[in-house]
mmCIF file of C-alpha atoms in Angstrom:
data_model
loop_
_atom_site.group_PDB
_atom_site.id
_atom_site.type_symbol
_atom_site.label_atom_id
_atom_site.label_comp_id
_atom_site.label_asym_id
_atom_site.label_seq_id
_atom_site.Cartn_x
_atom_site.Cartn_y
_atom_site.Cartn_z
ATOM 1 C CA MET A 1 45.187 -10.479 99.487
ATOM 2 C CA PHE A 2 42.805 -13.407 98.874
ATOM 3 C CA ILE A 3 40.711 -12.487 101.961
ATOM 4 C CA GLN A 4 40.666 -8.872 100.882
ATOM 5 C CA ARG A 5 39.422 -9.855 97.436
ATOM 6 C CA LYS A 6 36.726 -12.047 98.956
ATOM 7 C CA ALA A 7 35.582 -9.103 101.079
ATOM 8 C CA ILE A 8 35.395 -6.955 97.994
ATOM 9 C CA GLY A 9 33.374 -9.668 96.282
ATOM 10 C CA ILE A 10 30.848 -9.788 99.166
ATOM 11 C CA ALA A 11 30.532 -6.007 99.178
ATOM 12 C CA GLY A 12 29.971 -6.116 95.433
ATOM 13 C CA LEU A 13 27.210 -8.690 95.920
ATOM 14 C CA VAL A 14 25.406 -6.378 98.349
ATOM 15 C CA LEU A 15 25.728 -3.396 95.989
ATOM 16 C CA TRP A 16 24.534 -5.499 93.080
ATOM 17 C CA GLY A 17 21.434 -6.427 95.110
ATOM 18 C CA MET A 18 20.741 -2.714 95.534
ATOM 19 C CA VAL A 19 21.028 -2.257 91.769
ATOM 20 C CA LEU A 20 18.534 -5.044 91.109
ATOM 21 C CA ASN A 21 16.080 -3.686 93.675
ATOM 22 C CA ALA A 22 16.283 -0.235 92.123
ATOM 23 C CA PHE A 23 15.250 -1.669 88.771
ATOM 24 C CA PHE A 24 12.892 -4.447 89.863
ATOM 25 C CA VAL A 25 10.014 -5.148 87.874
ATOM 26 C CA PRO A 26 27.069 -22.667 55.070
ATOM 27 C CA LYS A 27 24.350 -23.270 52.511
ATOM 28 C CA HIS A 28 22.500 -26.227 53.952
ATOM 29 C CA ARG A 29 19.340 -25.770 55.954
ATOM 30 C CA GLU A 30 19.574 -26.388 59.665
ATOM 31 C CA PRO A 31 16.953 -27.863 61.998
ATOM 32 C CA GLU A 32 14.151 -25.550 63.063
ATOM 33 C CA SER A 33 14.996 -25.613 66.783
ATOM 34 C CA SER A 34 17.264 -22.813 67.970
ATOM 35 C CA GLY A 35 17.676 -23.847 71.582
ATOM 36 C CA TYR A 36 16.408 -20.498 72.870
ATOM 37 C CA GLU A 37 12.642 -20.498 72.755
ATOM 38 C CA ASP A 38 11.094 -18.219 75.392
ATOM 39 C CA THR A 39 8.132 -20.093 76.860
ATOM 40 C CA THR A 40 7.380 -17.601 79.638
ATOM 41 C CA LEU A 41 5.571 -15.105 77.414
ATOM 42 C CA ARG A 42 1.902 -15.242 76.542
ATOM 43 C CA HIS A 43 0.252 -15.156 73.142
ATOM 44 C CA PRO A 44 -1.300 -13.111 71.518
ATOM 45 C CA SER A 45 1.768 -11.001 71.052
ATOM 46 C CA TYR A 46 2.559 -7.341 71.256
ATOM 47 C CA VAL A 47 -0.398 -5.285 70.025
ATOM 48 C CA ARG A 48 1.491 -2.764 67.889
ATOM 49 C CA SER A 49 2.876 -5.529 65.679
ATOM 50 C CA ARG A 50 -0.654 -6.866 65.236
ATOM 51 C CA GLY A 51 -2.410 -3.584 64.532
ATOM 52 C CA GLY A 52 -4.082 -3.074 67.923
ATOM 53 C CA SER A 53 -4.467 0.187 69.778
ATOM 54 C CA ASP A 54 -4.283 -0.315 73.553
ATOM 55 C CA TRP A 55 -0.512 -0.421 74.051
ATOM 56 C CA ALA A 56 -0.523 -0.121 77.844
ATOM 57 C CA ALA A 57 -3.079 -2.876 78.384
ATOM 58 C CA GLU A 58 -1.428 -5.342 76.028
ATOM 59 C CA THR A 59 1.980 -5.050 77.675
ATOM 60 C CA GLU A 60 0.432 -6.653 80.743
ATOM 61 C CA LEU A 61 -0.008 -9.842 78.704
ATOM 62 C CA ILE A 62 3.472 -10.101 77.249
ATOM 63 C CA SER A 63 6.931 -8.681 77.754
ATOM 64 C CA SER A 64 7.426 -6.725 74.542
ATOM 65 C CA PRO A 65 10.849 -6.233 72.893
ATOM 66 C CA LEU A 66 10.065 -2.522 73.255
ATOM 67 C CA GLU A 67 10.442 -2.855 77.009
ATOM 68 C CA TYR A 68 14.093 -3.877 76.717
ATOM 69 C CA ALA A 69 17.158 -2.109 75.427
ATOM 70 C CA HIS A 70 19.030 -4.310 72.961
ATOM 71 C CA LEU A 71 22.827 -4.137 72.714
ATOM 72 C CA ILE A 72 24.965 -5.926 70.108
ATOM 73 C CA ILE A 73 28.684 -5.936 70.985
ATOM 74 C CA ASN A 74 31.331 -6.810 68.415
ATOM 75 C CA TYR A 75 35.064 -6.384 67.815
ATOM 76 C CA HIS A 76 37.269 -6.105 64.760
ATOM 77 C CA LYS A 77 36.961 -9.459 62.980
ATOM 78 C CA THR A 78 34.263 -10.887 65.269
ATOM 79 C CA GLY A 79 31.364 -9.778 63.083
ATOM 80 C CA HIS A 80 31.251 -6.029 62.388
ATOM 81 C CA GLU A 81 29.048 -6.431 59.321
ATOM 82 C CA LEU A 82 27.078 -9.199 61.019
ATOM 83 C CA ALA A 83 26.184 -6.901 63.928
ATOM 84 C CA TYR A 84 24.620 -4.329 61.623
ATOM 85 C CA SER A 85 22.857 -7.019 59.591
ATOM 86 C CA LEU A 86 21.246 -8.391 62.755
ATOM 87 C CA GLN A 87 20.298 -4.884 63.855
ATOM 88 C CA GLU A 88 18.605 -4.297 60.512
ATOM 89 C CA LEU A 89 16.735 -7.607 60.693
ATOM 90 C CA VAL A 90 15.330 -6.742 64.109
ATOM 91 C CA LEU A 91 14.313 -3.224 63.098
ATOM 92 C CA SER A 92 12.777 -4.125 59.757
ATOM 93 C CA ASN A 93 10.466 -6.691 61.355
ATOM 94 C CA PHE A 94 9.395 -4.703 64.423
ATOM 95 C CA PRO A 95 8.794 -1.120 63.205
ATOM 96 C CA ASP A 96 8.312 0.462 66.637
ATOM 97 C CA MET A 97 11.902 -0.327 67.586
ATOM 98 C CA GLU A 98 14.606 2.210 66.769
ATOM 99 C CA ARG A 99 18.245 2.225 65.684
ATOM 100 C CA GLU A 100 21.090 3.584 67.775
ATOM 101 C CA ASN A 101 24.766 3.194 66.903
ATOM 102 C CA GLY A 102 27.179 3.486 69.811
ATOM 103 C CA ALA A 103 30.098 5.907 69.750
ATOM 104 C CA ARG A 104 33.505 4.489 68.999
ATOM 105 C CA PRO A 105 34.999 4.373 72.522
ATOM 106 C CA ARG A 106 38.532 4.837 71.254
ATOM 107 C CA GLN A 107 37.487 8.206 69.908
ATOM 108 C CA HIS A 108 34.860 9.122 72.489
ATOM 109 C CA PRO A 109 35.957 7.989 75.953
ATOM 110 C CA SER A 110 33.450 8.774 78.657
ATOM 111 C CA THR A 111 32.495 8.490 82.322
ATOM 112 C CA ALA A 112 34.731 8.862 85.334
ATOM 113 C CA GLN A 113 34.057 5.197 86.113
ATOM 114 C CA ARG A 114 36.196 4.168 83.119
ATOM 115 C CA CYS A 115 33.388 2.513 81.224
ATOM 116 C CA SER A 116 32.123 3.528 77.811
ATOM 117 C CA HIS A 117 28.775 5.135 78.522
ATOM 118 C CA ILE A 118 26.224 3.637 76.143
ATOM 119 C CA GLU A 119 22.733 5.118 75.954
ATOM 120 C CA LEU A 120 20.322 2.189 76.241
ATOM 121 C CA PRO A 121 16.706 3.395 76.277
ATOM 122 C CA PRO A 122 13.986 0.753 75.902
ATOM 123 C CA GLY A 123 13.056 -0.166 72.357
ATOM 124 C CA LYS A 124 16.457 0.754 70.920
ATOM 125 C CA VAL A 125 18.810 -1.664 69.135
ATOM 126 C CA VAL A 126 22.353 -0.419 69.703
ATOM 127 C CA VAL A 127 25.462 -1.705 67.942
ATOM 128 C CA GLN A 128 28.650 -0.997 69.885
ATOM 129 C CA GLU A 129 32.112 -1.949 68.681
ATOM 130 C CA ALA A 130 34.782 -2.806 71.269
ATOM 131 C CA PRO A 131 33.308 -1.035 74.311
ATOM 132 C CA HIS A 132 35.627 -0.208 77.187
ATOM 133 C CA PHE A 133 34.300 -1.984 80.271
ATOM 134 C CA PHE A 134 37.065 -1.018 82.687
ATOM 135 C CA CYS A 135 34.863 0.099 85.578
ATOM 136 C CA ASP A 136 33.847 -2.115 88.491
ATOM 137 C CA THR A 137 31.052 -4.604 87.976
ATOM 138 C CA ASN A 138 28.436 -2.601 89.883
ATOM 139 C CA SER A 139 29.117 0.583 87.921
ATOM 140 C CA LEU A 140 28.860 -1.362 84.692
ATOM 141 C CA ALA A 141 25.523 -2.867 85.766
ATOM 142 C CA GLU A 142 24.179 0.543 86.733
ATOM 143 C CA MET A 143 25.167 1.966 83.356
ATOM 144 C CA LEU A 144 23.486 -0.896 81.491
ATOM 145 C CA LEU A 145 20.306 -0.608 83.540
ATOM 146 C CA GLU A 146 20.089 3.178 83.597
ATOM 147 C CA ASN A 147 16.570 4.015 82.474
ATOM 148 C CA LYS A 148 16.446 7.115 80.313
ATOM 149 C CA GLY A 149 13.055 5.916 79.119
ATOM 150 C CA ARG A 150 11.230 7.168 76.068
ATOM 151 C CA PHE A 151 7.659 7.852 75.023
ATOM 152 C CA HIS A 152 5.842 5.580 72.645
ATOM 153 C CA ARG A 153 5.909 7.261 69.253
ATOM 154 C CA GLU A 154 2.106 7.091 68.903
ATOM 155 C CA GLY A 155 1.130 8.063 72.413
ATOM 156 C CA GLU A 156 2.074 9.811 75.619
ATOM 157 C CA GLN A 157 2.720 6.674 77.645
ATOM 158 C CA ARG A 158 6.308 6.176 78.704
ATOM 159 C CA ILE A 159 7.676 2.775 77.739
ATOM 160 C CA PRO A 160 8.967 0.920 80.819
ATOM 161 C CA LYS A 161 12.429 -0.592 80.794
ATOM 162 C CA ARG A 162 12.484 -4.144 82.083
ATOM 163 C CA GLY A 163 16.190 -4.524 81.421
ATOM 164 C CA VAL A 164 18.752 -4.979 78.671
ATOM 165 C CA LYS A 165 19.396 -7.876 76.296
ATOM 166 C CA ILE A 166 23.011 -8.176 75.163
ATOM 167 C CA LEU A 167 24.278 -10.187 72.195
ATOM 168 C CA HIS A 168 28.043 -10.557 72.634
ATOM 169 C CA LEU A 169 29.729 -11.588 69.374
ATOM 170 C CA VAL A 170 33.058 -13.278 70.101
ATOM 171 C CA ARG A 171 35.561 -15.466 68.274
ATOM 172 C CA ASP A 172 38.393 -17.922 68.787
ATOM 173 C CA PRO A 173 41.348 -15.487 69.175
ATOM 174 C CA PHE A 174 43.622 -17.462 66.839
ATOM 175 C CA SER A 175 41.033 -17.271 64.042
ATOM 176 C CA MET A 176 40.413 -13.632 64.927
ATOM 177 C CA ALA A 177 44.139 -12.847 64.580
ATOM 178 C CA ILE A 178 44.532 -14.751 61.302
ATOM 179 C CA SER A 179 41.470 -13.062 59.810
ATOM 180 C CA ASN A 180 42.842 -9.685 60.891
ATOM 181 C CA TYR A 181 46.172 -10.377 59.140
ATOM 182 C CA ASN A 182 44.619 -11.647 55.907
ATOM 183 C CA TYR A 183 42.114 -8.794 55.862
ATOM 184 C CA HIS A 184 44.624 -5.951 56.245
ATOM 185 C CA SER A 185 47.380 -7.485 54.100
ATOM 186 C CA GLN A 186 45.218 -8.130 51.044
ATOM 187 C CA ASP A 187 45.683 -6.101 47.863
ATOM 188 C CA PRO A 188 43.897 -3.772 47.680
ATOM 189 C CA THR A 189 43.514 -3.290 51.406
ATOM 190 C CA PRO A 190 39.951 -2.421 52.501
ATOM 191 C CA GLU A 191 41.150 0.120 55.092
ATOM 192 C CA GLY A 192 43.335 3.098 54.210
ATOM 193 C CA TRP A 193 44.736 3.771 57.694
ATOM 194 C CA VAL A 194 47.177 0.867 57.361
ATOM 195 C CA LYS A 195 49.093 2.920 54.771
ATOM 196 C CA ASP A 196 49.561 5.898 57.106
ATOM 197 C CA LYS A 197 53.349 6.214 57.545
ATOM 198 C CA THR A 198 52.954 8.449 60.611
ATOM 199 C CA ARG A 199 51.067 5.822 62.570
ATOM 200 C CA ASN A 200 52.967 3.882 65.236
ATOM 201 C CA ILE A 201 51.048 0.651 65.543
ATOM 202 C CA CYS A 202 53.107 -0.464 68.548
ATOM 203 C CA GLY A 203 52.665 2.712 70.607
ATOM 204 C CA LYS A 204 51.079 2.759 74.045
ATOM 205 C CA LYS A 205 47.610 4.320 73.958
ATOM 206 C CA GLU A 206 45.907 6.040 76.853
ATOM 207 C CA PHE A 207 42.242 6.055 77.799
ATOM 208 C CA PHE A 208 40.734 7.759 80.826
ATOM 209 C CA GLY A 209 44.259 8.923 81.756
ATOM 210 C CA ASP A 210 45.764 5.416 81.929
ATOM 211 C CA THR A 211 47.442 3.125 79.435
ATOM 212 C CA LEU A 212 45.524 0.248 77.909
ATOM 213 C CA ALA A 213 47.589 -2.198 79.959
ATOM 214 C CA GLU A 214 46.806 -0.410 83.231
ATOM 215 C CA LEU A 215 43.093 -0.556 82.448
ATOM 216 C CA LEU A 216 43.021 -4.184 81.313
ATOM 217 C CA LEU A 217 45.272 -5.813 83.881
ATOM 218 C CA PRO A 218 42.947 -5.653 86.949
ATOM 219 C CA THR A 219 40.527 -7.934 85.094
ATOM 220 C CA LEU A 220 42.990 -10.043 83.097
ATOM 221 C CA VAL A 221 45.165 -10.816 86.121
ATOM 222 C CA SER A 222 42.114 -12.048 88.100
ATOM 223 C CA PRO A 223 39.694 -13.333 85.444
ATOM 224 C CA GLY A 224 37.473 -15.508 87.661
ATOM 225 C CA VAL A 225 34.363 -14.364 89.510
ATOM 226 C CA ASP A 226 35.843 -15.909 92.666
ATOM 227 C CA PHE A 227 39.396 -14.851 91.788
ATOM 228 C CA ASP A 228 40.524 -18.459 91.537
ATOM 229 C CA LYS A 229 41.465 -18.661 87.866
ATOM 230 C CA PRO A 230 45.033 -18.202 86.584
ATOM 231 C CA PRO A 231 45.921 -14.853 84.993
ATOM 232 C CA ILE A 232 45.476 -14.341 81.266
ATOM 233 C CA VAL A 233 48.444 -11.967 81.254
ATOM 234 C CA ILE A 234 50.416 -10.058 83.900
ATOM 235 C CA LYS A 235 52.135 -6.674 83.719
ATOM 236 C CA GLU A 236 55.621 -7.981 82.952
ATOM 237 C CA GLU A 237 54.235 -10.068 80.113
ATOM 238 C CA PHE A 238 52.248 -7.140 78.728
ATOM 239 C CA ASP A 239 55.495 -5.104 78.644
ATOM 240 C CA MET A 240 57.184 -7.974 76.816
ATOM 241 C CA LEU A 241 54.456 -7.884 74.168
ATOM 242 C CA TYR A 242 55.067 -4.159 73.618
ATOM 243 C CA ASP A 243 58.799 -4.816 73.280
ATOM 244 C CA LYS A 244 58.246 -7.633 70.809
ATOM 245 C CA CYS A 245 55.967 -5.443 68.705
ATOM 246 C CA ASN A 246 58.632 -2.735 68.495
ATOM 247 C CA ARG A 247 61.288 -5.294 67.535
ATOM 248 C CA LEU A 248 59.158 -6.204 64.510
ATOM 249 C CA PHE A 249 57.940 -2.739 63.488
ATOM 250 C CA ARG A 250 60.385 -0.422 61.691
ATOM 251 C CA ALA A 251 63.342 -2.358 63.083
ATOM 252 C CA GLN A 252 64.783 -3.727 59.838
ATOM 253 C CA ARG A 253 66.883 -1.794 57.341
ATOM 254 C CA GLY A 254 64.634 -0.278 54.720
ATOM 255 C CA PHE A 255 61.552 -0.494 56.972
ATOM 256 C CA GLU A 256 62.361 2.486 59.244
ATOM 257 C CA ASP A 257 59.851 4.978 57.802
ATOM 258 C CA GLU A 258 57.412 2.618 56.188
ATOM 259 C CA SER A 259 53.750 1.984 56.896
ATOM 260 C CA TYR A 260 52.111 -0.902 58.691
ATOM 261 C CA TYR A 261 50.773 -2.083 55.321
ATOM 262 C CA PHE A 262 54.303 -2.140 53.855
ATOM 263 C CA HIS A 263 55.350 -4.427 56.703
ATOM 264 C CA LEU A 264 52.397 -6.754 56.170
ATOM 265 C CA ARG A 265 53.187 -7.067 52.475
ATOM 266 C CA GLN A 266 56.984 -7.366 52.755
ATOM 267 C CA LEU A 267 57.593 -9.336 55.927
ATOM 268 C CA ASP A 268 57.619 -13.121 55.787
ATOM 269 C CA PRO A 269 54.061 -14.201 56.721
ATOM 270 C CA SER A 270 55.367 -15.968 59.841
ATOM 271 C CA HIS A 271 56.562 -12.549 61.065
ATOM 272 C CA GLY A 272 53.739 -10.517 59.559
ATOM 273 C CA ILE A 273 51.102 -12.510 61.463
ATOM 274 C CA LYS A 274 52.935 -11.836 64.721
ATOM 275 C CA LEU A 275 53.123 -8.094 64.059
ATOM 276 C CA SER A 276 49.453 -7.791 63.125
ATOM 277 C CA THR A 277 48.409 -9.855 66.155
ATOM 278 C CA LEU A 278 50.529 -7.764 68.513
ATOM 279 C CA GLN A 279 48.928 -4.613 67.085
ATOM 280 C CA GLN A 280 45.499 -6.126 67.716
ATOM 281 C CA MET A 281 46.487 -7.018 71.283
ATOM 282 C CA VAL A 282 48.413 -4.045 72.676
ATOM 283 C CA ASN A 283 47.604 -1.108 70.376
ATOM 284 C CA GLY A 284 44.163 -1.615 68.854
ATOM 285 C CA GLY A 285 43.500 -3.873 71.787
ATOM 286 C CA ASP A 286 40.459 -5.755 70.491
ATOM 287 C CA ILE A 287 41.704 -9.237 71.410
ATOM 288 C CA PHE A 288 42.351 -8.308 75.038
ATOM 289 C CA LEU A 289 39.229 -6.106 75.119
ATOM 290 C CA MET A 290 37.130 -9.081 74.060
ATOM 291 C CA ALA A 291 38.549 -11.136 76.936
ATOM 292 C CA ASN A 292 38.064 -8.279 79.399
ATOM 293 C CA ASN A 293 34.422 -7.786 78.425
ATOM 294 C CA ILE A 294 33.609 -11.510 78.460
ATOM 295 C CA ILE A 295 34.899 -11.674 82.031
ATOM 296 C CA LYS A 296 33.014 -8.530 83.119
ATOM 297 C CA LEU A 297 29.722 -9.771 81.690
ATOM 298 C CA ASN A 298 30.281 -13.225 83.192
ATOM 299 C CA GLN A 299 30.793 -11.590 86.582
ATOM 300 C CA ILE A 300 27.517 -9.693 86.224
ATOM 301 C CA ARG A 301 25.659 -12.846 85.232
ATOM 302 C CA THR A 302 27.105 -14.895 88.088
ATOM 303 C CA ILE A 303 26.486 -12.270 90.755
ATOM 304 C CA GLN A 304 22.976 -11.650 89.417
ATOM 305 C CA SER A 305 22.231 -15.352 89.670
ATOM 306 C CA ARG A 306 23.449 -15.464 93.267
ATOM 307 C CA VAL A 307 21.365 -12.474 94.313
ATOM 308 C CA ASN A 308 18.275 -13.914 92.650
ATOM 309 C CA ASP A 309 18.732 -17.106 94.667
ATOM 310 C CA ILE A 310 19.027 -15.405 98.059
ATOM 311 C CA ASN A 311 16.326 -16.736 100.374
ATOM 312 C CA ASP A 312 14.488 -13.989 102.249
ATOM 313 C CA GLY A 313 12.166 -15.246 104.984
ATOM 314 C CA GLY A 314 11.475 -18.451 103.114
ATOM 315 C CA ASN A 315 10.713 -16.682 99.808
ATOM 316 C CA THR A 316 13.195 -16.958 96.954
ATOM 317 C CA MET A 317 14.008 -13.495 95.630
ATOM 318 C CA LYS A 318 13.757 -14.327 91.927
ATOM 319 C CA SER A 319 12.481 -11.539 89.745
ATOM 320 C CA LYS A 320 10.185 -12.580 86.896
ATOM 321 C CA TYR A 321 12.498 -10.984 84.348
ATOM 322 C CA ASN A 322 16.282 -11.022 84.450
ATOM 323 C CA LYS A 323 17.416 -7.444 84.292
ATOM 324 C CA ILE A 324 20.585 -8.093 82.291
ATOM 325 C CA GLN A 325 20.248 -10.966 79.835
ATOM 326 C CA ILE A 326 23.386 -11.998 77.958
ATOM 327 C CA LEU A 327 23.647 -14.225 74.909
ATOM 328 C CA THR A 328 27.240 -14.981 73.866
ATOM 329 C CA MET A 329 27.665 -16.309 70.338
ATOM 330 C CA SER A 330 30.652 -16.999 68.140
ATOM 331 C CA LEU A 331 31.064 -15.616 64.637
ATOM 332 C CA SER A 332 31.652 -19.191 63.474
ATOM 333 C CA ASP A 333 28.096 -20.050 64.579
ATOM 334 C CA PHE A 334 26.755 -17.613 61.991
ATOM 335 C CA THR A 335 29.170 -18.580 59.210
ATOM 336 C CA HIS A 336 28.567 -22.329 59.556
ATOM 337 C CA TYR A 337 24.902 -22.289 60.608
ATOM 338 C CA PRO A 338 23.515 -18.919 59.512
ATOM 339 C CA ARG A 339 19.823 -19.768 59.727
ATOM 340 C CA ARG A 340 19.920 -21.629 63.032
ATOM 341 C CA SER A 341 22.110 -18.958 64.659
ATOM 342 C CA THR A 342 19.926 -16.115 63.435
ATOM 343 C CA LEU A 343 16.840 -17.908 64.724
ATOM 344 C CA LYS A 344 18.504 -18.295 68.116
ATOM 345 C CA TYR A 345 19.127 -14.557 68.299
ATOM 346 C CA LEU A 346 15.606 -13.693 67.132
ATOM 347 C CA ASN A 347 14.136 -15.884 69.860
ATOM 348 C CA PHE A 348 16.351 -14.086 72.358
ATOM 349 C CA VAL A 349 15.138 -10.669 71.170
ATOM 350 C CA TYR A 350 11.471 -11.299 70.411
ATOM 351 C CA GLY A 351 10.447 -14.223 72.584
ATOM 352 C CA ASN A 352 6.850 -14.871 71.508
ATOM 353 C CA ALA A 353 6.269 -11.328 70.242
ATOM 354 C CA LEU A 354 6.684 -12.780 66.747
ATOM 355 C CA SER A 355 5.364 -16.138 65.641
ATOM 356 C CA ARG A 356 7.668 -19.115 65.094
ATOM 357 C CA GLU A 357 6.853 -18.973 61.393
ATOM 358 C CA GLU A 358 7.728 -15.291 61.124
ATOM 359 C CA LYS A 359 11.051 -15.757 62.895
ATOM 360 C CA GLY A 360 11.807 -18.697 60.639
ATOM 361 C CA ARG A 361 11.112 -16.534 57.589
ATOM 362 C CA ILE A 362 13.469 -13.804 58.833
ATOM 363 C CA ALA A 363 16.216 -16.342 59.583
ATOM 364 C CA THR A 364 15.917 -17.830 56.102
ATOM 365 C CA GLN A 365 16.080 -14.325 54.629
ATOM 366 C CA TYR A 366 19.346 -13.696 56.464
ATOM 367 C CA GLU A 367 20.828 -17.035 55.363
ATOM 368 C CA ASN A 368 20.048 -16.338 51.699
ATOM 369 C CA ALA A 369 21.563 -12.852 51.889
ATOM 370 C CA TYR A 370 24.696 -14.177 53.594
ATOM 371 C CA VAL A 371 25.240 -16.927 51.031
ATOM 372 C CA GLU A 372 24.874 -14.388 48.239
ATOM 373 C CA ARG A 373 27.493 -12.102 49.821
ATOM 374 C CA VAL A 374 29.949 -14.980 50.170
ATOM 375 C CA GLU A 375 29.429 -16.040 46.560
ATOM 376 C CA THR A 376 29.959 -12.501 45.250
ATOM 377 C CA GLY A 377 33.223 -12.089 47.191
ATOM 378 C CA ASP A 378 32.300 -9.361 49.697
ATOM 379 C CA LEU A 379 35.562 -7.773 50.930
ATOM 380 C CA HIS A 380 34.221 -7.529 54.479
ATOM 381 C CA ILE A 381 33.825 -11.315 54.679
ATOM 382 C CA THR A 382 37.316 -12.779 55.005
ATOM 383 C CA HIS A 383 37.347 -16.083 53.159
ATOM 384 C CA GLY A 384 39.389 -19.118 54.106
ATOM 385 C CA ASN A 385 42.981 -19.054 52.906
ATOM 386 C CA ASP A 386 45.498 -21.820 52.273
ATOM 387 C CA ASN A 387 47.874 -20.159 54.740
ATOM 388 C CA GLU A 388 45.693 -20.512 57.826
ATOM 389 C CA GLU A 389 47.321 -23.641 59.240
ATOM 390 C CA MET A 390 50.807 -22.170 58.796
ATOM 391 C CA LEU A 391 49.791 -18.865 60.413
ATOM 392 C CA ARG A 392 48.152 -20.612 63.361
ATOM 393 C CA LYS A 393 51.304 -22.667 63.985
ATOM 394 C CA ALA A 394 53.435 -19.520 63.800
ATOM 395 C CA LEU A 395 51.346 -18.016 66.600
ATOM 396 C CA GLN A 396 51.122 -21.189 68.669
ATOM 397 C CA ASN A 397 54.898 -21.671 68.609
ATOM 398 C CA ASP A 398 55.529 -18.076 69.720
ATOM 399 C CA MET A 399 55.105 -16.442 73.146
ATOM 400 C CA ILE A 400 51.983 -14.788 71.699
ATOM 401 C CA GLY A 401 50.352 -18.207 71.556
ATOM 402 C CA LYS A 402 50.325 -18.502 75.337
ATOM 403 C CA TYR A 403 48.065 -15.463 75.760
ATOM 404 C CA LEU A 404 45.853 -16.313 72.807
ATOM 405 C CA GLY A 405 45.469 -19.785 74.310
ATOM 406 C CA ASN A 406 44.447 -18.318 77.659
ATOM 407 C CA ILE A 407 41.816 -16.177 75.948
ATOM 408 C CA GLU A 408 40.694 -19.146 73.852
ATOM 409 C CA SER A 409 39.911 -20.999 77.089
ATOM 410 C CA VAL A 410 37.796 -18.093 78.358
ATOM 411 C CA VAL A 411 35.892 -17.913 75.060
ATOM 412 C CA SER A 412 35.291 -21.675 74.914
ATOM 413 C CA GLU A 413 34.168 -21.924 78.543
ATOM 414 C CA THR A 414 31.753 -19.023 78.132
ATOM 415 C CA LEU A 415 30.222 -20.380 74.924
ATOM 416 C CA ALA A 416 29.834 -23.840 76.497
ATOM 417 C CA ALA A 417 28.257 -22.425 79.660
ATOM 418 C CA ASP A 418 25.890 -20.244 77.621
ATOM 419 C CA GLU A 419 24.783 -23.206 75.516
ATOM 420 C CA LEU A 420 24.282 -25.369 78.613
ATOM 421 C CA SER A 421 22.160 -22.698 80.313
ATOM 422 C CA LYS A 422 19.714 -22.661 77.379
ATOM 423 C CA LYS A 423 18.992 -26.398 77.611
#
C-alpha cells in the first residue's frame, strides 16, 4: 500500500508539472512591518491606479493585482464577516478589481471531480465559505488555475491571468467549536435555522453522491504530502462520532421533538458544547472541512515547490511568479493584531501596486472599524465568555478532544510553516 501511494504521488508530480507548464508565465497599534513585503515588483505601480492610459505597456513593469484571481476562504466561526470586510477593503482601494461571491457548496455542489467549482477570473476578489475540495490535487489545481479571462473594462485588451492568490482563514478548532456553541445558544439567536424542529442536526449528508465521511476520509486518513503522518480520523471513529451525536440529540425524555436550539438552551453546557461540536464536525462539517482543505492546499504548495526546483539540463525550472500563492492566517491574528494582520494581507494582494503609506492607511482604517464593532457589541463578533475554560475542558476530556487535537496540530503546523516561509 505504501509503495502504491508513493507511485501515485510520483504520477501526481508529473501531472502537476503539466499543469504548471500549461499556465506558465486589540486596540493598540502594531509595528509597521507585516512580514510579507513583495520586493520583486517594480515601481511605479499599476497605471490604472495612477491615472495612466497605456494598460498593456505598464503591466510589463509590474505584476498587477488585476492579473491574479483572489480567493478568500472561510468557515463558520473562522471569520465570515472578516472575509467580506477584507474583500471590501481590496475593492474600495483598487477600483478596477471586481467582486464575486462564491456559491454555497452545500447548496450548489458541482463538478464530477468532487470539488466545488469556483469561477476565478483575473481581477476578481471571490469570497467562498467552506468549499468542498474532495477531488485529487491535480484536478483542484486545474480548477484554481483555469483561465476564463476577462477584458479590461476600459479597453479591448484581455487581462492575462498569472495565477491565483488564496487567503485561507483558519482557527484553532477548540476555539472554533466554543465560539460556535456560544454563538448559536445566545438569546436571541442570530440564526433562525437552529429553531427548526424538522432539522436533524446529526443526520448523514450526501454530496456528489457520497456521504460527507466518504468524501473526507481519503484525505483525513492520510493527511501528509508523503503519506507519513498519522490519521486525523478513521472510518470507525467517524461512525462513533455520528452515534455519539444521536445519543445527545432528541434522546432524553421531553427532548424528542424539540429543536437544536432547545437542546443548546436546556442541556447542561458540558453536554451542549459536545452536541454543537459534533454537529459542526459530522453534519455541517466545517471543522473537518477546514482540516481537509488545509491539507489539500498544503499538498499543492509542496508539490509546486518540488516541480519548481526540478533541474532541467542545468537550468532550474523556477517560474518568475508562483501560479498558486497561499497565505494561511488565523482569525486570532486579526482579533489581536488587526492592523498588522490586515497590512500583511494587503501586501500579499497588492505587492508594490500600492504604496506602503497607502496600505498603512487602509490597515488603520480596518483596525478602527473593527474596534468600533467590538465596542458596539456586534452580534457577528462572538465575545469572550467566562465559560470558555470549562467548555474547552469538557471537549478535551471527551473522545471529541482527540480529533480536535489532531486538527489543532495541522492548523498550528501550517501557520508556523507559513510564517517561516515569509521570513
